[in-house]
Structures are given as C-alpha cells and as structure tokens.
CSV table of C-alpha atoms in Angstrom, one decimal:
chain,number,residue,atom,x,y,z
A,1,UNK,CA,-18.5,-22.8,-44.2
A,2,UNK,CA,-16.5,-23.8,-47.1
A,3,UNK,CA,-17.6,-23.7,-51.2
A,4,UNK,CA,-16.2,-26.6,-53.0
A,5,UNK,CA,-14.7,-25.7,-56.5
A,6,UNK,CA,-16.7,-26.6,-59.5
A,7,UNK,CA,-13.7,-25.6,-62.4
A,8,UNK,CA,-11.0,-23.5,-62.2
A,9,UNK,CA,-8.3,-22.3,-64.9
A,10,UNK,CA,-9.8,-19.2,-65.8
A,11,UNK,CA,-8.0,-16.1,-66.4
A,12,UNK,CA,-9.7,-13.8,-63.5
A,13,UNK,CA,-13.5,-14.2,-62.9
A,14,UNK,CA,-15.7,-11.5,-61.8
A,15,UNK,CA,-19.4,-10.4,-62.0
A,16,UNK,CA,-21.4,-13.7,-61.6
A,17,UNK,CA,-25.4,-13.3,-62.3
A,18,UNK,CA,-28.0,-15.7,-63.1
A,19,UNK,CA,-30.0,-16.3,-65.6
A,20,UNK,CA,-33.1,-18.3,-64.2
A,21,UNK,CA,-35.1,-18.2,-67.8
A,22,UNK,CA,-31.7,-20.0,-69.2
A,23,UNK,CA,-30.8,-22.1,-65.9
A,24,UNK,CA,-27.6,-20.8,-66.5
A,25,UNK,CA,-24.8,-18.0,-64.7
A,26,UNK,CA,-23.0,-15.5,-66.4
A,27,UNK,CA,-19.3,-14.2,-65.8
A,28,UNK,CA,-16.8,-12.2,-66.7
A,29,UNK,CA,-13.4,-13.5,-67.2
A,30,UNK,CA,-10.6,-10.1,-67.3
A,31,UNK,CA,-7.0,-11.3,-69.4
A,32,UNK,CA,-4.1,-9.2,-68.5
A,33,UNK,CA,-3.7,-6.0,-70.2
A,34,UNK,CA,-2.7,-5.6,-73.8
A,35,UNK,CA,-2.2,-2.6,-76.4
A,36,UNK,CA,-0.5,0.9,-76.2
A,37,UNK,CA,-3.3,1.4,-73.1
A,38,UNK,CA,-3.0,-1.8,-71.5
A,39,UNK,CA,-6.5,-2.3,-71.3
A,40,UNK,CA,-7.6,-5.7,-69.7
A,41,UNK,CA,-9.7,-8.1,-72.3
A,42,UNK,CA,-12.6,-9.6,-71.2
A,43,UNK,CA,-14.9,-12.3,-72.5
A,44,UNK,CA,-18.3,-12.9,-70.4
A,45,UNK,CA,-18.4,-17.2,-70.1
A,46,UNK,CA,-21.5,-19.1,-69.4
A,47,UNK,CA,-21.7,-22.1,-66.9
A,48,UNK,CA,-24.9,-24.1,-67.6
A,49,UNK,CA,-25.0,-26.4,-64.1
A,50,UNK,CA,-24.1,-29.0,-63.4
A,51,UNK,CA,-21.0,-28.8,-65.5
A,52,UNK,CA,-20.9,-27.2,-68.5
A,53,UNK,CA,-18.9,-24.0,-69.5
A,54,UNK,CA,-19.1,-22.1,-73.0
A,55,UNK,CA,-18.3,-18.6,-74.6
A,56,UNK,CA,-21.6,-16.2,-73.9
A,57,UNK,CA,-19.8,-13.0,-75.3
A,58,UNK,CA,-16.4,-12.6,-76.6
A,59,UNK,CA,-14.6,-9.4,-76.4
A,60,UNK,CA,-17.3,-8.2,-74.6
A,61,UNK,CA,-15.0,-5.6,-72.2
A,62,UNK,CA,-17.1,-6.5,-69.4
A,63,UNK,CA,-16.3,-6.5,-65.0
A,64,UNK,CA,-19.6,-6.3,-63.3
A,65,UNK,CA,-22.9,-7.7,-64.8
A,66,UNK,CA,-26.5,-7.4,-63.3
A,67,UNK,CA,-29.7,-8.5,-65.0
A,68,UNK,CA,-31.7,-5.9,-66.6
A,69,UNK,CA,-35.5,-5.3,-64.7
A,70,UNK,CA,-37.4,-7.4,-67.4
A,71,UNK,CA,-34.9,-10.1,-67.6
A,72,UNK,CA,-34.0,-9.5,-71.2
A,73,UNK,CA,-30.2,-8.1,-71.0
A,74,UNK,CA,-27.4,-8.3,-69.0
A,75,UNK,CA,-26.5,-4.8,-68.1
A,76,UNK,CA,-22.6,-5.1,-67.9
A,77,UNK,CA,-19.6,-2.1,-66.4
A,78,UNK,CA,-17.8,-2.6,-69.5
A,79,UNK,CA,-14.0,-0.9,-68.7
A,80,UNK,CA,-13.0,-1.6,-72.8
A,81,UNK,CA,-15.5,1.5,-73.7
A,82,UNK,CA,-15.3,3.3,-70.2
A,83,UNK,CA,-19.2,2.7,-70.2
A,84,UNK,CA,-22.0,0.5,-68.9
A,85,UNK,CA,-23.5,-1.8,-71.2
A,86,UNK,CA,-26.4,-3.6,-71.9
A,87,UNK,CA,-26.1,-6.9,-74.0
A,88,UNK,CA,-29.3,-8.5,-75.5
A,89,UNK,CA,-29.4,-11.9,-74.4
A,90,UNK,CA,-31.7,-13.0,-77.3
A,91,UNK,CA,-28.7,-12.4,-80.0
A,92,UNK,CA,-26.4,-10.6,-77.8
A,93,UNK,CA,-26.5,-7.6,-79.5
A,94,UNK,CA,-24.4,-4.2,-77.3
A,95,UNK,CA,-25.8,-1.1,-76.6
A,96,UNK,CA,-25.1,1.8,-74.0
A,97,UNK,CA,-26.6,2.5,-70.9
A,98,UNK,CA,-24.4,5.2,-69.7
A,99,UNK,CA,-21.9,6.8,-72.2
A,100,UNK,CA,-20.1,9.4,-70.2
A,101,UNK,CA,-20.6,12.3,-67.0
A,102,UNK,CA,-21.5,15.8,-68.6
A,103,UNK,CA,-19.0,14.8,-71.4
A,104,UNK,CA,-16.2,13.5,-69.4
A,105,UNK,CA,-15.1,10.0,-70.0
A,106,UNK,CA,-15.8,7.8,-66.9
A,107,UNK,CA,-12.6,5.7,-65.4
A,108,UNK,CA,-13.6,1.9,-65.7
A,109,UNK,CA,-16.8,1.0,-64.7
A,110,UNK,CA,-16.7,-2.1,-62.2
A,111,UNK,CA,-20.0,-3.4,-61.0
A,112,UNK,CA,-23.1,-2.3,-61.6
A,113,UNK,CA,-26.9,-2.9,-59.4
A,114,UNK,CA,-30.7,-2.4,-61.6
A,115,UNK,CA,-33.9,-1.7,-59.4
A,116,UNK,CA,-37.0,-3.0,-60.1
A,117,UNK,CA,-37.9,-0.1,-62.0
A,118,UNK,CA,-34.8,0.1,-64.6
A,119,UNK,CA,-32.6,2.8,-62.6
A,120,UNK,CA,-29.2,1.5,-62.7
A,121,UNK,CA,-26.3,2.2,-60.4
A,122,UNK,CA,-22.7,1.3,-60.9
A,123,UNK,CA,-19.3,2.2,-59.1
A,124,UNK,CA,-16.3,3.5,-61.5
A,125,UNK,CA,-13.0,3.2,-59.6
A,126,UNK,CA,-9.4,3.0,-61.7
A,127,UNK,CA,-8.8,0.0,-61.7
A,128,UNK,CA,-9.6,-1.2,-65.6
A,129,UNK,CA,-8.3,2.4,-66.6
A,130,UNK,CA,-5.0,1.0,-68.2
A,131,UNK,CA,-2.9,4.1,-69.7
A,132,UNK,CA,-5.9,5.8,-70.7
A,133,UNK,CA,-6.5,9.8,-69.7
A,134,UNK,CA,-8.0,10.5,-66.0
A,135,UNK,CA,-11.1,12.7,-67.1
A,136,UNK,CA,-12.7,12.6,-63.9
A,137,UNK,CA,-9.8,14.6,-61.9
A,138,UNK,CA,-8.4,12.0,-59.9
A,139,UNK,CA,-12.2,11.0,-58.1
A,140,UNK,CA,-13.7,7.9,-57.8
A,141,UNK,CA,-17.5,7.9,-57.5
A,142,UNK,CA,-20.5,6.3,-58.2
A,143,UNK,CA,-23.2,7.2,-60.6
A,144,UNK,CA,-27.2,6.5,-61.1
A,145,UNK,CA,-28.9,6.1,-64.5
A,146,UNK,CA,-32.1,6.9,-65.0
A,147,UNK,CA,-34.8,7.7,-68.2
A,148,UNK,CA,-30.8,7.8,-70.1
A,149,UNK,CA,-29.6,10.6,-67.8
A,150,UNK,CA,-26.2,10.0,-65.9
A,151,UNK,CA,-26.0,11.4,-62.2
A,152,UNK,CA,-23.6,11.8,-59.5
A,153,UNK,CA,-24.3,9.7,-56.6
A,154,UNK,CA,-20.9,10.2,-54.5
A,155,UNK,CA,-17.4,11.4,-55.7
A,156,UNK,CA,-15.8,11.1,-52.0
A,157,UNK,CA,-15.2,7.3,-52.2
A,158,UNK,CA,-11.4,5.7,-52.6
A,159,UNK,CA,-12.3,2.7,-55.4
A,160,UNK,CA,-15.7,2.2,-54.9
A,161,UNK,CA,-16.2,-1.5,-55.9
A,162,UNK,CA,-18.9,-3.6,-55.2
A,163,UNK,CA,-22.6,-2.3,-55.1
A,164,UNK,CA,-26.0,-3.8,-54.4
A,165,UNK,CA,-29.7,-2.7,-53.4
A,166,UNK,CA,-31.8,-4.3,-50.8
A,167,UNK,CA,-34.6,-6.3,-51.8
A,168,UNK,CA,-37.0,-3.4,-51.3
A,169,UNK,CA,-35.2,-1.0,-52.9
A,170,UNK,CA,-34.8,1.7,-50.5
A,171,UNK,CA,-31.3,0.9,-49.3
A,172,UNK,CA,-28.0,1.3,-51.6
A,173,UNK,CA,-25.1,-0.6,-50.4
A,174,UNK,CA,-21.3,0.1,-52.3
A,175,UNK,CA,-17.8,-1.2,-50.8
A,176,UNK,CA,-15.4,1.5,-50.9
A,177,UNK,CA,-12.1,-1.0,-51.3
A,178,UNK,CA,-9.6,1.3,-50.1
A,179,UNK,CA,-11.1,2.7,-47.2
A,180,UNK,CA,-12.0,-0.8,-46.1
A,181,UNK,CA,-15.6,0.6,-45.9
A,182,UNK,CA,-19.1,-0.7,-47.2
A,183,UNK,CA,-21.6,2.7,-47.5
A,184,UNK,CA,-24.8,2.5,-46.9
A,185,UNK,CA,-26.8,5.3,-49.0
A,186,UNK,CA,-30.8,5.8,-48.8
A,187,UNK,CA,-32.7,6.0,-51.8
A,188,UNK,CA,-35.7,7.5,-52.6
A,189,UNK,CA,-38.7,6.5,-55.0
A,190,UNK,CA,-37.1,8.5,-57.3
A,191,UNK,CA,-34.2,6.9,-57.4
A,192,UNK,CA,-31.8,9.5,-56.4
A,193,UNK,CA,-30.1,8.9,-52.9
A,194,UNK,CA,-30.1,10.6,-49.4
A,195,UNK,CA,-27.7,10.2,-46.8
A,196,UNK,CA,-25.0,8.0,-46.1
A,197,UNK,CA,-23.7,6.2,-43.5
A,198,UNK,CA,-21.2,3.2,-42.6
A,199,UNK,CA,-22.9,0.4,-42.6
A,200,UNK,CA,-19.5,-1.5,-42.3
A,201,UNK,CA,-15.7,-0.8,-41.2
A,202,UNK,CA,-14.8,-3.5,-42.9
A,203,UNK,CA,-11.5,-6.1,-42.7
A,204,UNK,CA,-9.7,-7.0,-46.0
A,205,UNK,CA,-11.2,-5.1,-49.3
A,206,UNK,CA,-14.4,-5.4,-49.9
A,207,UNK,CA,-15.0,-6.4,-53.7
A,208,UNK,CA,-18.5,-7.5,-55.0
A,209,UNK,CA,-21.2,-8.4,-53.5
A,210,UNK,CA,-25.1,-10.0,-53.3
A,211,UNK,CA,-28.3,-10.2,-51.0
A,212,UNK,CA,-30.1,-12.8,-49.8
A,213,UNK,CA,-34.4,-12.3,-49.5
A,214,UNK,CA,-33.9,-11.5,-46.0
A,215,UNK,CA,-31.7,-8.2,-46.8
A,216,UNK,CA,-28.7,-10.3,-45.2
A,217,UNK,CA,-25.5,-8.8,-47.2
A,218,UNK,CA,-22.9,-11.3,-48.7
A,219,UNK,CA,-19.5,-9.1,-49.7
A,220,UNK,CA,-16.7,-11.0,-51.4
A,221,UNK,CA,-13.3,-9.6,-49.9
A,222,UNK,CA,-10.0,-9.8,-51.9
A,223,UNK,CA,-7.7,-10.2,-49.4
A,224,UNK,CA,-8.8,-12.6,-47.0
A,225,UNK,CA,-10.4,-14.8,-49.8
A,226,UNK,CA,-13.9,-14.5,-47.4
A,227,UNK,CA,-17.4,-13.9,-48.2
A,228,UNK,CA,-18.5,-11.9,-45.0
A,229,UNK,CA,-22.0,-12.2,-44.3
A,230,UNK,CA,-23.7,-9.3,-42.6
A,231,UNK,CA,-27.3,-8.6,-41.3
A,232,UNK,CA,-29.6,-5.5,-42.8
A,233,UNK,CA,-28.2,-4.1,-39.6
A,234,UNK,CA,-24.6,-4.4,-40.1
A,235,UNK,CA,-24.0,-7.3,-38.2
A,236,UNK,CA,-21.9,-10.0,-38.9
A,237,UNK,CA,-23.4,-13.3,-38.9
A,238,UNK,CA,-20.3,-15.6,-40.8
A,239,UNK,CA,-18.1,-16.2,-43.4
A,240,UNK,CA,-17.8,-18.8,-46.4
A,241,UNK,CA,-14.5,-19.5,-47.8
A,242,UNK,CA,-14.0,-20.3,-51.6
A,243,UNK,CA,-10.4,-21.1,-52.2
A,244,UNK,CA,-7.2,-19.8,-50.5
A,245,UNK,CA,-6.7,-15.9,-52.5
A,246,UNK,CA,-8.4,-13.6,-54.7
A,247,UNK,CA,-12.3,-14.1,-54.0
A,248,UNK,CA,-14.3,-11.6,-56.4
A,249,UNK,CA,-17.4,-11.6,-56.3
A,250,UNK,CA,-20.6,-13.4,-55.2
A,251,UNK,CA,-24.3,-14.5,-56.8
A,252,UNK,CA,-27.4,-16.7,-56.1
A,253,UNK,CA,-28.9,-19.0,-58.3
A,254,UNK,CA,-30.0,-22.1,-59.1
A,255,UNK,CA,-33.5,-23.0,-59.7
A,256,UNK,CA,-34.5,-21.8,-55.9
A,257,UNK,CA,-32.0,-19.5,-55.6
A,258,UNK,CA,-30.5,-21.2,-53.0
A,259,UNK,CA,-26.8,-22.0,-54.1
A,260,UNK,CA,-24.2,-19.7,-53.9
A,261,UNK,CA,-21.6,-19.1,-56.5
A,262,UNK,CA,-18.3,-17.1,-55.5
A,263,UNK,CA,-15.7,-16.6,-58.2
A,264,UNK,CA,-12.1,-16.7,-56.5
A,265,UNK,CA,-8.6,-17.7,-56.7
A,266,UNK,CA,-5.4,-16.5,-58.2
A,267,UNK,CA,-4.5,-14.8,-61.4
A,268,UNK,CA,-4.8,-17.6,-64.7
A,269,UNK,CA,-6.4,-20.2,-61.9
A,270,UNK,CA,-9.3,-18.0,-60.9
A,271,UNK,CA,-12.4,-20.4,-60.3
A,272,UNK,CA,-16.0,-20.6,-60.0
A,273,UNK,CA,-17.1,-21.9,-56.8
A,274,UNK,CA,-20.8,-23.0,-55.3
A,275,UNK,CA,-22.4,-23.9,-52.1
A,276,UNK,CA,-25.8,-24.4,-51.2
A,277,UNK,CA,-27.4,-21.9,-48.3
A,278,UNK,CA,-30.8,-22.3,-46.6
A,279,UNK,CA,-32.3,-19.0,-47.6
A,280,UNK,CA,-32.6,-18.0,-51.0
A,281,UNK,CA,-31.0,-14.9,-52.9
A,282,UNK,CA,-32.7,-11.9,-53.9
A,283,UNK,CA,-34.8,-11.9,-56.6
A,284,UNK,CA,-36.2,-15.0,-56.5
C-alpha cells in the first residue's frame, strides 16, 4: 500500500496528532541546528484538510506531540528546554509537564504518549541534544509523569524513540532505534510499568508510531521509508510506503479516524503524506 503526498518542502516533519475538535493535524517541523549548542529549531505547523497549511506555534522547540486526556493541549517533547511541554490550544499558551529527573537535566525529549487518565510517558534519547552537557551519564531511558512527579521507567534502552499505549491502556509500547527493537512494557492501574519484553526485533529503525482501535501497531521506520504494521501479538500484517527516505512518524485522523497521515522524506523536502485505511485509529 502506497500514501500519496499531499505537500512537501518542509524542513523535517515529525510528531503528527489530530485535532478532531479543530478538523485539523498538528506537526512539528525541526530546522538544522543553530547557536553555540547547535540546537535544532522547531515550529509546530497546522494542516487544516483538504489543503491548507499555516503556523500553529512558532519557536515552539517541539519533536513529538500527543493530545492531552481532555483534548485541551497538545502535550509536546520539547528538545529546545530539554522538557515536555504542554501548549494550550485555546491561545497557545506553554507550560511544563516534566522539568527535569531528580534535578538532572533530561537529554532531548522525542515523543511522548497520554493515557486516559493524564499520566504521560515520553522517550528521551540524544538526538536534539546539540552541544549541550550529558546530565543523564550517557543513558537513554524513558520516563512516566504522573500527579507532576517524574519517574524512571527504563534506562537500558539505546535511543528510545517512538512510544505508544494500547487502546486499553495496559500495554506500553517504545521503539528502541538502535537496537532495532520495539519493547513491549506492562502497565499497571497505577500507571507505573511491570515487565518487559520484545514485542518486535525489528528491520530498519523504528521511529514513531500510532494504533489503530483494534490494538494493531503502525511504527514508522527511518531507514526503509515503511510504516510496518504489526498485530497486538507482534505479528506483521503489511507495510505502507510514503515516499522513498526518511519516514517519521505516523497518526490517524480525519473525521472517522480513518486516514492515515505519515510524515516522510528527505532533509528540506520532508512531507506530509495520507492514505485512507478501513479501520479507524485510536481514540476515536
């Protein structure tokens, strides 16, 4: 299956979500790096279907974005602060979810997933870091946030990237990009997590990722340009190609849910891509 460009000629797209009280997706779109840290700009762009694109947030620092659990702010990894942020969509208006880990500054937070209830989880690889000092001692990991405290979820992950829960909450899913790996953690009614396990030894770098209402796991891979579709079981069921290099990241939307948008491409031509699926995303 193949997703037909809608625009491209954007610097390098990531973090789709959509808005369904707007009709509209959000992005982020990451310039090269710039100042004495080389720290990668990063303005969140709206695309209001069927054609229209606009400035949501500029400067907003942002990789990753997720919707907060009452629809009101996008909760966004913002690597310009070293944080995760949560940006009113009413006037736009930043504050912080998750500051820093007893103290110590995170790397560059790089996607981020919300339950149902408000507990947030987002992975914070090196890749946004710039020139900036390594406070975390050389691990990657991936944190929870919950009632405004940070904790450790895993520190044993190589550039964990993309994460996601299933619809019901009691699975966590993050792509590990340099092991080739996608995790599968348990999670409790709490919120904190249990064992993990492989759910997939994955080909080609997993990036970001969605879910579909039937658990099915999308996961964007940057080297093979794919979106690998995998069952709640870790089976593969296909792949949808959007463009030739570089795919990002994945979301649903549309007013049933049932088209899905990939961000993908090369450096300064990255796109937004769509195709329309027979099942709708998760939530819907």
């Amino acid at each position: 299956m193949t997703a037909p460009r809608i625009q491209g000629g954007f610097s390098f797209l990531e973090g789709p979500v959509w808005v369904a009280d707007g009709g509209y997706l959000l992005m982020s779109d990451m310039a090269a790096g710039t100042g004495p840290y080389n720290v990668q700009p990063s303005t969140i762009r709206r695309f209001t279907p069927p054609a229209t694109f606009d400035t949501f947030i500029a400067n907003a620092g942002s990789n990753g974005l997720a919707l907060s659990a009452d629809a009101q702010q996008v909760v966004a990894a913002t690597h310009d602060q070293r944080s995760v942020s949560a940006y009113r969509l009413s006037d736009r208006a930043r504050s912080t979810v998750a500051a820093n880990y007893q103290g110590r500054a995170f790397n560059s937070p790089n996607d981020v997933a919300v339950r149902s209830d408000g507990v947030v989880y987002f992975t914070d690889p090196n890749f946004q870091r710039g020139n900036r000092a390594d406070q975390m001692s050389g691990r990657t990991s991936v944190f929870r946030v919950s009632g405004g405290q940070v904790s450790l979820v895993d520190d044993r992950l190589r550039q964990p990237n993309g994460i996601a829960l299933s619809p019901d909450g009691t699975a966590l899913y993050v792509g590990a990009y340099s092991e080739n790996k996608i995790y599968k953690y348990a999670v409790q009614p709490d919120g904190s997590t249990g064992a993990r396990s492989v759910f997939v030894n994955y080909i080609g770098g997993p990036d970001g990722v969605t879910i579909d209402c039937a658990g099915n796991v999308y996961w964007a891979s940057g080297s093979d340009s794919l979106v690998h579709v995998y069952s709640p079981a870790g089976t593969q069921l296909g792949t949808i190609r959007a463009g030739t290099s570089g795919t990002t990241n994945v979301a649903f939307g549309g007013p049933d849910r049932q088209t899905l948008y990939v961000t993908s491409g090369p450096r300064n031509d990255s796109g937004l891509y769509s195709v329309r699926l027979n099942v709708p995303g998760y939530p819907y």
